[in-house]
XYZ file of C-alpha atoms in Angstrom:
742
model
C 118.903 118.760 118.882
C 121.551 119.711 116.305
C 120.027 120.884 112.994
C 123.272 122.203 111.504
C 123.628 119.226 109.164
C 120.457 120.247 107.300
C 120.500 122.569 104.323
C 118.616 125.907 104.770
C 115.376 124.707 103.146
C 115.392 121.429 105.095
C 115.981 123.315 108.338
C 113.133 125.697 107.557
C 110.824 122.708 106.987
C 111.856 121.181 110.313
C 111.599 124.344 112.412
C 108.278 125.612 110.997
C 106.068 123.504 113.252
C 103.030 125.717 113.840
C 100.232 126.145 111.327
C 99.740 124.503 107.937
C 102.955 123.692 106.076
C 103.369 122.440 102.518
C 106.763 120.878 101.854
C 107.347 120.477 98.131
C 110.046 117.837 98.176
C 111.718 117.353 94.803
C 113.164 113.993 93.806
C 116.200 113.022 95.883
C 115.875 116.039 98.183
C 115.958 114.144 101.494
C 112.290 114.333 102.485
C 112.405 111.269 104.764
C 115.252 112.858 106.699
C 113.245 116.069 107.013
C 110.145 114.254 108.278
C 111.981 112.171 110.869
C 114.058 115.159 112.059
C 110.879 117.239 112.284
C 109.242 114.647 114.550
C 112.373 114.464 116.713
C 112.526 118.273 116.880
C 108.905 118.451 118.024
C 109.547 116.042 120.877
C 113.045 117.044 121.941
C 113.049 120.806 121.394
C 109.337 121.704 121.556
C 108.419 119.228 124.324
C 105.508 117.816 122.346
C 104.197 114.548 123.755
C 104.500 111.439 121.583
C 100.756 110.832 121.849
C 100.072 114.204 120.191
C 101.881 113.294 116.956
C 100.353 111.498 113.970
C 102.555 110.704 110.978
C 100.977 108.893 108.027
C 102.655 107.316 105.045
C 101.578 104.839 102.378
C 103.467 101.611 103.086
C 104.257 99.558 106.158
C 107.914 99.577 105.133
C 108.040 103.387 105.027
C 106.237 103.658 108.372
C 108.622 101.179 110.012
C 111.677 102.960 108.611
C 110.390 106.331 109.799
C 109.710 105.072 113.316
C 113.127 103.411 113.575
C 114.908 106.572 112.427
C 113.020 108.705 114.946
C 113.843 106.275 117.757
C 117.519 106.276 116.770
C 117.561 110.087 116.838
C 115.911 110.573 120.248
C 116.967 107.508 122.223
C 116.207 109.059 125.623
C 112.524 109.813 124.948
C 109.599 107.389 124.985
C 108.044 107.212 121.524
C 105.675 104.267 121.990
C 102.511 106.447 122.058
C 103.379 108.176 118.793
C 101.335 107.115 115.753
C 103.636 106.553 112.787
C 101.436 104.455 110.583
C 99.742 103.860 107.232
C 96.264 105.142 106.391
C 94.730 101.687 106.770
C 96.491 100.866 110.051
C 95.523 104.247 111.484
C 91.875 103.685 110.586
C 91.801 100.148 112.030
C 92.973 101.526 115.388
C 90.267 104.189 115.341
C 87.524 101.773 114.278
C 88.453 99.098 116.834
C 87.730 101.647 119.519
C 84.671 103.405 118.156
C 82.945 101.641 115.263
C 80.212 100.433 117.643
C 78.967 104.038 117.635
C 77.746 103.553 114.051
C 76.234 100.137 114.678
C 79.138 97.784 113.954
C 80.782 95.210 116.182
C 84.253 96.308 117.334
C 85.546 92.780 116.755
C 84.888 93.078 113.029
C 86.837 90.923 110.585
C 88.504 92.287 107.456
C 87.513 90.523 104.234
C 90.151 89.867 101.586
C 89.495 89.825 97.834
C 88.339 86.193 97.731
C 85.902 86.831 100.590
C 84.538 89.808 98.646
C 83.973 87.700 95.540
C 82.056 85.094 97.544
C 79.908 87.769 99.158
C 79.121 89.503 95.859
C 78.111 86.151 94.343
C 75.694 85.639 97.240
C 74.267 89.112 96.641
C 73.829 88.441 92.925
C 71.992 85.215 93.703
C 69.687 86.979 96.155
C 68.936 89.717 93.601
C 68.436 87.196 90.765
C 71.233 88.792 88.729
C 73.598 86.883 86.461
C 77.270 86.688 87.439
C 78.020 86.608 83.713
C 76.440 90.022 83.179
C 77.624 91.396 86.531
C 81.046 89.782 86.823
C 81.857 89.800 90.575
C 85.350 91.279 90.332
C 84.106 94.039 88.070
C 81.311 94.848 90.528
C 83.817 94.947 93.403
C 85.999 97.368 91.434
C 83.028 99.691 90.887
C 82.057 99.535 94.562
C 85.659 100.252 95.544
C 85.694 103.326 93.327
C 82.472 104.550 94.897
C 83.874 104.187 98.420
C 87.064 105.965 97.389
C 84.868 108.905 96.341
C 82.892 108.594 99.604
C 79.675 107.729 97.761
C 77.137 105.752 99.783
C 74.908 103.202 97.988
C 72.082 105.768 97.959
C 74.328 108.494 96.553
C 75.706 106.121 93.949
C 72.147 105.149 92.992
C 71.152 108.785 92.617
C 74.258 109.589 90.564
C 73.501 106.785 88.095
C 69.716 106.854 88.201
C 69.563 107.050 84.382
C 72.180 104.327 83.852
C 70.546 100.889 83.898
C 73.686 98.866 84.589
C 75.142 101.122 87.294
C 71.724 101.463 88.860
C 71.695 97.668 89.278
C 75.240 97.798 90.692
C 73.954 100.338 93.212
C 71.443 97.696 94.381
C 74.263 95.146 94.667
C 76.358 97.726 96.555
C 73.539 98.341 99.036
C 72.999 94.623 99.682
C 76.761 94.021 99.843
C 77.140 96.656 102.578
C 74.171 95.244 104.444
C 75.678 91.746 104.321
C 79.074 93.050 105.485
C 77.440 94.682 108.483
C 75.413 91.558 109.256
C 78.650 89.532 109.159
C 80.519 92.050 111.355
C 82.959 92.521 108.486
C 84.667 95.331 106.575
C 86.599 95.268 103.337
C 89.812 97.282 102.919
C 88.029 100.234 101.312
C 85.699 100.359 104.317
C 88.603 101.033 106.673
C 88.894 104.635 105.456
C 85.293 105.007 104.280
C 83.850 103.927 107.638
C 86.315 106.056 109.621
C 85.132 109.140 107.744
C 81.526 108.013 108.348
C 82.260 107.573 112.062
C 83.720 111.067 112.297
C 80.727 112.577 110.488
C 78.104 110.761 112.551
C 79.782 110.900 115.945
C 81.230 114.354 116.752
C 82.484 113.125 120.127
C 84.816 110.585 118.515
C 86.049 113.161 116.020
C 86.678 115.669 118.793
C 88.699 113.084 120.741
C 91.134 112.482 117.886
C 91.230 116.135 116.863
C 92.260 117.054 120.375
C 94.804 114.276 120.588
C 96.611 114.812 117.303
C 97.993 118.329 117.686
C 100.628 117.755 115.007
C 99.838 115.818 111.845
C 102.257 114.926 109.071
C 101.379 113.168 105.802
C 104.012 111.785 103.444
C 103.497 111.378 99.659
C 100.530 113.735 99.805
C 100.343 113.874 96.004
C 99.184 110.235 96.064
C 96.186 110.739 98.365
C 92.642 109.949 97.218
C 89.470 111.884 98.000
C 88.683 109.659 100.997
C 92.209 110.022 102.435
C 92.141 113.764 101.807
C 88.832 114.136 103.643
C 90.054 112.050 106.591
C 93.126 114.247 107.093
C 91.180 117.478 106.649
C 88.712 116.440 109.362
C 91.476 115.545 111.825
C 93.515 118.724 111.228
C 90.688 121.252 111.489
C 91.152 122.085 115.186
C 94.881 122.710 115.616
C 95.731 123.384 111.956
C 99.258 122.066 112.579
C 99.145 120.018 109.412
C 102.325 119.373 107.474
C 102.069 117.600 104.129
C 105.083 116.459 102.164
C 105.010 115.557 98.517
C 105.971 116.352 94.957
C 103.276 117.143 92.430
C 105.834 116.376 89.710
C 105.874 112.760 90.933
C 102.102 112.252 91.025
C 101.849 109.135 88.839
C 98.986 107.136 90.344
C 95.904 108.893 88.982
C 94.762 105.571 87.504
C 94.317 104.138 90.997
C 92.504 107.061 92.593
C 95.244 109.554 93.521
C 94.084 113.148 93.013
C 96.847 115.641 92.197
C 94.491 118.501 93.111
C 94.934 117.606 96.785
C 98.499 118.924 96.770
C 98.001 121.618 94.127
C 95.104 123.164 96.045
C 96.434 122.683 99.583
C 96.758 126.462 99.979
C 93.042 126.844 99.247
C 92.118 124.390 102.024
C 94.071 126.121 104.813
C 94.807 129.734 105.730
C 98.316 131.214 105.795
C 100.054 128.137 104.455
C 103.830 128.204 104.776
C 105.430 126.693 101.664
C 108.926 125.208 101.697
C 110.577 123.955 98.523
C 113.240 121.280 98.853
C 115.074 121.748 95.562
C 118.594 120.575 96.365
C 118.992 117.072 94.983
C 121.511 114.729 96.622
C 121.145 111.960 94.052
C 121.865 113.047 90.490
C 124.291 115.126 88.470
C 123.214 118.577 87.318
C 123.041 117.431 83.686
C 120.434 114.798 84.591
C 118.516 117.342 86.668
C 118.601 119.946 83.883
C 116.984 117.416 81.564
C 114.338 116.512 84.157
C 113.611 120.189 84.918
C 113.223 121.052 81.245
C 110.892 118.155 80.460
C 108.604 118.683 83.459
C 108.411 122.441 82.817
C 106.134 121.613 79.873
C 103.388 120.639 82.332
C 100.929 123.432 83.088
C 99.346 122.070 86.278
C 102.316 122.111 88.651
C 104.043 124.046 91.385
C 107.163 125.828 90.208
C 110.442 124.411 91.448
C 113.828 123.636 89.971
C 116.077 120.840 91.181
C 119.780 121.564 91.518
C 122.826 119.609 92.628
C 126.334 120.289 93.809
C 127.461 117.545 91.405
C 128.132 119.966 88.569
C 130.151 117.593 86.413
C 128.670 114.526 84.831
C 128.096 112.474 81.729
C 125.824 113.709 78.977
C 122.602 111.756 78.560
C 123.229 109.148 75.853
C 120.544 108.565 73.221
C 120.599 105.340 71.220
C 118.426 104.926 68.141
C 118.085 101.188 67.572
C 116.731 99.373 64.545
C 114.174 97.397 66.564
C 113.538 96.044 70.051
C 116.108 93.235 69.584
C 118.797 95.723 68.595
C 117.754 97.883 71.563
C 118.085 94.934 73.954
C 121.487 93.926 72.574
C 122.721 97.512 72.989
C 121.638 97.467 76.648
C 123.322 94.116 77.350
C 126.529 95.143 75.522
C 126.672 98.499 77.317
C 126.221 96.893 80.732
C 129.039 94.443 79.986
C 131.311 97.228 78.718
C 130.684 99.623 81.612
C 131.096 96.832 84.152
C 134.560 96.098 82.776
C 135.605 99.687 82.154
C 134.378 101.244 85.384
C 134.527 98.134 87.573
C 130.842 98.488 88.319
C 128.615 95.886 89.908
C 125.617 94.499 88.046
C 123.443 95.986 90.796
C 124.552 99.468 89.669
C 122.364 99.113 86.564
C 118.605 99.452 86.120
C 116.492 99.038 82.986
C 113.189 100.918 83.155
C 110.217 100.558 80.818
C 106.662 101.865 80.495
C 104.979 98.504 79.805
C 105.854 95.132 81.338
C 105.983 93.385 77.964
C 108.994 95.528 76.976
C 111.120 93.524 79.396
C 111.017 90.291 77.397
C 113.609 91.138 74.676
C 115.870 92.633 77.362
C 115.589 89.482 79.459
C 116.526 87.364 76.437
C 119.552 89.571 75.654
C 120.758 89.502 79.276
C 120.346 85.723 79.388
C 122.406 85.336 76.199
C 125.123 87.543 77.680
C 124.966 85.619 80.987
C 124.135 88.813 82.873
C 122.170 88.105 86.092
C 119.025 90.176 86.620
C 115.952 90.546 88.787
C 112.493 91.665 87.801
C 111.921 94.205 90.564
C 108.354 94.263 91.837
C 107.343 91.755 89.202
C 107.952 88.343 87.706
C 110.319 87.297 84.961
C 108.545 87.069 81.633
C 108.636 83.275 81.270
C 107.704 82.805 84.931
C 104.481 84.822 84.713
C 101.337 82.782 85.271
C 99.733 83.714 81.967
C 102.871 82.768 80.013
C 103.176 79.447 81.861
C 99.499 78.773 81.119
C 99.979 79.479 77.418
C 103.105 77.309 77.228
C 101.149 74.515 78.951
C 98.488 74.722 76.215
C 101.182 74.413 73.565
C 102.792 71.463 75.370
C 99.501 69.571 75.508
C 98.891 70.318 71.826
C 102.327 68.905 71.084
C 102.134 66.078 73.607
C 98.707 65.144 75.091
C 100.402 62.712 77.485
C 101.893 65.652 79.435
C 99.719 65.217 82.549
C 101.360 68.119 84.437
C 100.583 70.656 81.708
C 97.123 69.179 81.193
C 96.197 69.606 84.853
C 97.399 73.222 84.694
C 95.037 74.210 81.886
C 92.046 71.877 82.100
C 90.090 74.497 84.052
C 91.944 77.621 82.842
C 89.959 79.637 82.007
C 87.234 78.328 84.299
C 85.113 75.620 82.631
C 83.356 74.112 85.626
C 85.850 71.237 85.935
C 86.531 71.213 89.675
C 89.274 69.636 91.736
C 87.074 66.702 92.775
C 86.379 65.886 89.116
C 90.088 66.056 88.294
C 90.850 63.743 91.223
C 88.359 61.186 89.865
C 89.976 61.401 86.423
C 93.414 60.881 88.009
C 92.157 57.855 89.958
C 90.768 56.270 86.782
C 93.985 57.017 84.847
C 96.058 55.457 87.619
C 93.823 52.372 87.708
C 94.003 51.890 83.930
C 97.656 53.039 83.781
C 96.789 55.547 81.079
C 97.380 59.265 80.607
C 94.794 61.765 81.819
C 94.063 62.757 78.226
C 93.144 59.166 77.352
C 90.623 59.093 80.200
C 89.228 62.466 79.119
C 88.631 61.217 75.576
C 86.494 58.379 76.997
C 84.829 60.517 79.682
C 81.244 59.572 78.699
C 81.864 56.065 80.043
C 82.699 57.421 83.509
C 79.422 57.522 85.449
C 81.163 58.763 88.625
C 81.397 62.241 87.083
C 78.363 64.510 86.799
C 76.788 65.088 83.398
C 77.622 68.796 83.597
C 81.310 68.093 84.236
C 81.341 65.444 81.474
C 79.964 68.041 79.049
C 82.674 70.542 80.043
C 85.369 67.889 79.623
C 84.027 66.885 76.211
C 84.124 70.516 75.087
C 87.720 70.793 76.307
C 88.733 67.610 74.447
C 87.087 68.932 71.273
C 88.973 72.217 71.645
C 92.322 70.487 72.082
C 91.564 68.115 69.195
C 90.922 71.064 66.880
C 94.110 72.808 68.005
C 96.142 69.610 67.531
C 94.817 69.338 63.986
C 95.664 72.889 62.926
C 99.165 72.796 64.451
C 100.254 70.841 61.408
C 99.290 73.668 59.033
C 99.516 76.860 61.131
C 102.806 78.620 61.910
C 103.461 78.804 65.658
C 102.517 82.506 65.921
C 99.107 81.862 64.322
C 98.581 78.786 66.486
C 99.158 80.894 69.605
C 96.622 83.453 68.392
C 94.140 80.611 67.836
C 94.744 79.243 71.355
C 94.127 82.649 72.917
C 91.007 83.170 70.831
C 89.297 79.781 71.126
C 90.242 78.949 74.733
C 88.506 82.054 76.114
C 91.647 83.033 78.042
C 91.684 86.647 76.771
C 87.920 86.996 77.252
C 88.190 86.048 80.915
C 90.998 88.556 81.504
C 88.983 91.316 79.845
C 86.172 90.713 82.339
C 88.547 90.949 85.302
C 87.936 93.994 87.507
C 91.643 94.641 88.075
C 91.882 96.533 84.811
C 95.541 97.601 84.967
C 96.731 94.123 86.001
C 94.566 92.413 83.374
C 95.801 94.731 80.635
C 99.379 93.884 81.607
C 98.617 90.160 81.418
C 96.916 90.510 78.035
C 99.881 92.518 76.752
C 102.261 89.808 77.999
C 100.286 87.133 76.152
C 100.390 89.187 72.968
C 104.098 89.750 73.482
C 104.534 85.965 73.483
C 103.343 86.118 69.864
C 106.382 88.352 69.251
C 108.558 85.556 70.645
C 107.037 83.184 68.093
C 107.535 85.675 65.242
C 111.229 86.017 66.159
C 111.519 82.228 66.248
C 109.919 81.911 62.799
C 112.268 84.514 61.415
C 115.487 83.156 62.892
C 115.068 79.381 63.169
C 115.649 76.873 60.400
C 113.181 74.426 61.958
C 109.884 76.239 62.511
C 107.704 73.519 64.052
C 106.030 73.653 67.468
C 108.349 71.090 69.049
C 111.436 73.155 68.157
C 109.749 76.310 69.384
C 108.970 74.777 72.784
C 112.562 73.586 73.089
C 113.853 77.060 72.230
C 111.579 78.661 74.828
C 112.682 76.169 77.477
C 116.341 76.926 76.833
C 115.787 80.696 76.699
C 113.757 80.822 79.885
C 116.171 78.686 81.889
C 117.509 81.026 84.562
C 120.200 80.770 87.208
C 118.948 79.778 90.641
C 121.833 81.408 92.519
C 121.030 83.760 95.374
C 123.527 86.507 94.547
C 122.306 90.069 95.025
C 124.596 91.502 92.362
C 122.027 91.626 89.577
C 120.712 94.123 87.068
C 117.279 95.492 88.060
C 114.448 95.415 85.526
C 111.236 97.251 86.404
C 108.447 99.503 85.232
C 108.927 103.220 85.813
C 105.998 103.143 88.250
C 107.825 100.545 90.338
C 111.067 102.552 90.292
C 109.626 105.492 92.223
C 111.684 106.061 95.376
C 114.669 104.072 94.089
C 117.983 105.209 92.605
C 120.753 103.646 90.534
C 124.158 104.826 89.261
C 123.284 103.864 85.664
C 119.761 103.858 84.234
C 118.428 102.784 80.838
C 115.107 104.455 80.011
C 113.750 102.360 77.152
C 111.053 102.614 74.488
C 111.035 106.404 74.201
C 108.410 106.369 71.467
C 104.957 107.811 70.918
C 102.143 105.370 71.804
C 104.528 103.539 74.116
C 105.746 106.448 76.223
C 103.431 108.321 76.438
C 101.256 105.234 76.401
C 98.714 104.958 73.610
C 95.640 105.284 75.853
C 96.931 108.620 77.203
C 97.223 109.937 73.639
C 93.856 108.665 72.449
C 92.048 109.996 75.537
C 92.826 113.491 74.208
C 92.959 114.778 77.822
C 95.822 117.077 78.781
C 95.793 115.598 82.295
C 96.653 112.119 80.965
C 99.633 113.406 78.972
C 100.776 115.464 81.960
C 100.742 112.329 84.145
C 102.819 110.517 81.509
C 105.276 113.439 81.522
C 105.517 113.210 85.311
C 106.278 109.525 84.862
C 109.090 110.470 82.466
C 110.398 112.908 85.088
C 110.401 110.102 87.661
C 112.327 107.853 85.249
C 114.976 110.463 84.504
C 115.537 111.288 88.173
C 116.227 107.651 89.111
C 119.692 108.038 87.531
C 122.558 109.171 89.746
C 125.477 109.279 87.321
C 124.612 108.033 83.841
C 121.377 107.945 81.870
C 120.785 106.146 78.566
C 117.556 106.691 76.628
C 116.719 104.258 73.852
C 114.181 104.225 71.035
C 113.673 102.235 67.865
C 112.878 102.777 64.204
C 110.299 99.989 64.357
C 109.062 97.819 67.179
C 107.321 94.464 67.378
C 105.154 94.508 70.469
C 102.114 92.402 71.344
C 102.655 90.488 68.101
C 102.502 93.500 65.770
C 105.304 95.373 64.031
C 104.856 99.115 63.581
C 107.097 102.036 62.607
C 108.043 104.208 65.567
C 108.003 107.917 66.146
C 110.151 109.622 68.753
C 108.400 110.378 72.030
C 107.406 113.991 72.524
C 109.440 113.804 75.734
C 112.579 113.225 73.659
C 111.766 116.368 71.683
C 111.626 118.284 74.984
C 115.148 117.365 76.155
C 117.633 120.275 76.177
C 120.146 119.813 73.351
C 123.128 120.740 75.539
C 122.426 117.780 77.863
C 122.363 114.976 75.287
C 124.761 113.003 73.133
C 123.446 110.927 70.242
C 125.417 107.718 69.971
C 124.313 106.970 66.386
C 126.416 109.552 64.565
C 125.107 108.387 61.206
C 121.497 108.662 62.373
C 121.453 111.893 64.299
C 117.914 112.839 63.366
C 115.139 111.965 65.802
C 112.557 112.671 63.098
C 113.466 109.394 61.388
C 109.867 108.237 61.426
C 108.505 111.102 59.333
C 109.083 108.912 56.278
C 106.370 106.655 57.660
C 104.067 109.557 58.500
C 101.435 108.562 55.960
C 100.678 105.301 57.808
C 100.521 106.717 61.329
C 97.128 107.047 62.986
C 95.217 110.282 63.358
C 96.322 110.889 66.933
C 100.003 110.580 66.039
C 99.425 112.811 63.006
C 97.777 115.359 65.261
C 100.821 115.258 67.515
C 103.195 115.698 64.556
C 101.190 118.743 63.491
C 101.430 120.068 67.039
C 105.195 119.494 67.004
C 105.449 121.633 63.894
C 103.256 124.301 65.473
C 105.279 124.033 68.655
C 108.527 124.739 66.790
C 106.922 127.922 65.454
C 105.618 128.715 68.931
C 109.106 128.280 70.370
C 110.402 130.921 67.942
C 107.576 133.260 68.957
C 108.192 132.553 72.633
C 111.898 133.182 72.170
C 111.064 136.623 70.755
C 108.703 137.325 73.639
C 111.184 136.174 76.260
C 113.935 138.317 74.769
C 111.880 141.307 75.923
C 111.105 139.910 79.378
C 112.951 140.191 82.631
C 113.564 137.613 85.365
C 110.134 137.572 86.971
C 109.342 137.419 90.642
C 105.710 136.343 90.905
C 105.195 139.071 93.498
C 105.973 141.669 90.792
C 102.815 140.723 88.891
C 99.961 143.152 89.539
C 96.617 144.138 87.944
C 97.400 145.825 84.644
C 100.621 143.831 84.111
C 101.249 142.394 80.667
C 102.309 138.751 80.993
C 103.117 135.761 78.808
C 101.734 132.309 79.690
C 103.388 129.227 78.103
C 100.049 127.805 76.933
C 97.683 130.758 76.499
C 100.104 133.383 75.188
C 100.046 137.137 75.944
C 97.450 138.700 78.218
C 96.682 141.452 80.732
C 96.168 140.813 84.453
C 92.724 142.113 85.453
C 92.342 140.790 89.000
C 94.346 138.987 91.697
C 93.183 137.078 94.769
C 95.838 135.218 96.722
C 97.731 133.109 94.222
C 94.815 133.179 91.748
C 95.326 135.528 88.828
C 92.573 136.445 86.359
C 94.035 137.298 82.956
C 92.440 138.564 79.759
C 94.394 136.724 77.059
C 94.602 138.214 73.576
C 93.526 135.002 71.847
C 92.069 132.817 74.617
C 89.685 135.134 76.482
C 89.388 135.446 80.274
C 91.038 132.706 82.371
C 91.827 132.344 86.075
C 95.031 130.459 86.865
C 97.228 129.901 89.889
C 100.519 131.741 89.407
C 102.301 129.106 91.513
C 101.429 126.389 88.994
C 103.318 127.735 86.005
C 105.709 130.378 84.725
C 104.283 133.821 83.962
C 106.754 136.071 82.197
C 106.337 139.771 82.885
C 106.489 141.757 79.633
């Protein structure tokens, strides 16, 4: 087949088919094209049989696209026996054929999340454990984490033998697995976990698949977990023709089990690894790439690479310092309108990216006011989110108890033990008496058709709503909302939810609704609840048209793999980006993952990039002074243009330094130290030469960006042991960072 259309690095990645290969594919470097061409090359030019190829990716969409592109490239060859699949689909196929070898029925069913909850509740009942203390979803999350680390119930028990709570969860885990097996069922985590178990316990099955899959390719390798890593390592051991493709600089899913060490240490797992770096970017201008390269170079744990583009011209990155989040949102809406007119762009050319979901709400309001159509990509519009609809329903019932629709929405939210059958009985009685549901609820003690337990729950609910209706006359709307969230138990239930990231997002959205109320109180002449609900209804009213020409709003996590001509990267402030929990954890790895996320955000832009930050921000119902993100400080000055000529200092928040918390103060101190360090480094680098890592030898004097000056004392492969003047003896991988030869 013709490979002349590939650039030299892409062609090298395609043609190097034998032995272990690590393809470091930078953002926008055409990795999907390389993978599909590599598969086609194996079949068409190397005469490899389709059945001998396994290609694994993370989503069904990516797997389908890859298969279709391969089939379009080699139309004359039969590809039906080739496995282009996801991890889970691959494992299902293996288990359907061989899981009976470890005592399971091959016709197993796969339990979804609701099935898991039911099963855990049964286990808790059998073990005489409270589902209040051991909340089922939380237990499931812990079990899932254990399986992802390939820990059996016995191993988990041993690991936490001195931890009372986790020791009990180990007992639940053991019974849960026993019940799954008895029911001929697996959960989704079992699909990989049990495949690894099958391979370990049945060498014959492992040998069959090792022999079959002579060529293995794994996409997005930086996102693999321990279980996925172990599965691939077991399959590849015989032929060693393992090709992994990924970008350590885009490893942003550590919070859900991805282990960046899998890609960073690939060369330790296999002998004579051939490394190919795809550094030519086909997406962005060089100015955007220079900014991305400079920011990500501040990470220590990474493979060295530098993106470049043939698009040498381009717009400078525009930085807008706004007064607050409302000013920021108005700037975004105004700029979209202006650029659409000036450059005849489509709305779909624009994307607004943010670190936290709650940041979208002011932007949505500004776009609505400007009649700019938009989509929440991979999410739900703020006022359409379940938690926001629930909260609005509470407020509607407080304002108008006769609102049966809103009442039915919240009567058992959070769960109060008021089931559907009870609600149906209340509706029947209301219909018979031609009264509202609330009227029937007030007189619930006279309804003998309803159990005493349900009557008690209903009475408690009526008392709650009565109290809230009383205080609405004296509380401002923002305080009333806080009271609803506190007394209803809504926040408490979310905090117990096992899906930590999702629950935190929902809690943040609810707190952001307090910001909506604060804005209303500040800007509206009438400040009562009725006016507020009317304002919200008018603001949240959205167009129902089906046009695709809309601005995209999404989190930076969601944006990975996408690209847009014009990107707004918003909220570039400490404690927002990087997120507060990454700062307070005090772990370098958490900040490095946030910096990788920033790199992903920057490289979504093809032509123009706007970065916005504020002097103060009201978020989750609290107003705080802002401080510029450390990532802003890392941008190269020659790549940026500050739009606020009168406010060209990014250190605007130093005036508020005395009220910032200790972690932010620590960062400010580090910034000051870093400016001194940069001067020192500049002096050091003036005396250095352009270093080829192969020039470094024992006895060489080198400079490391974090540890300073040292002397190389030993080398083994890519590992270098250095005696640093001020940091002692350290062993590092010279591929991970820049070592300047002095």
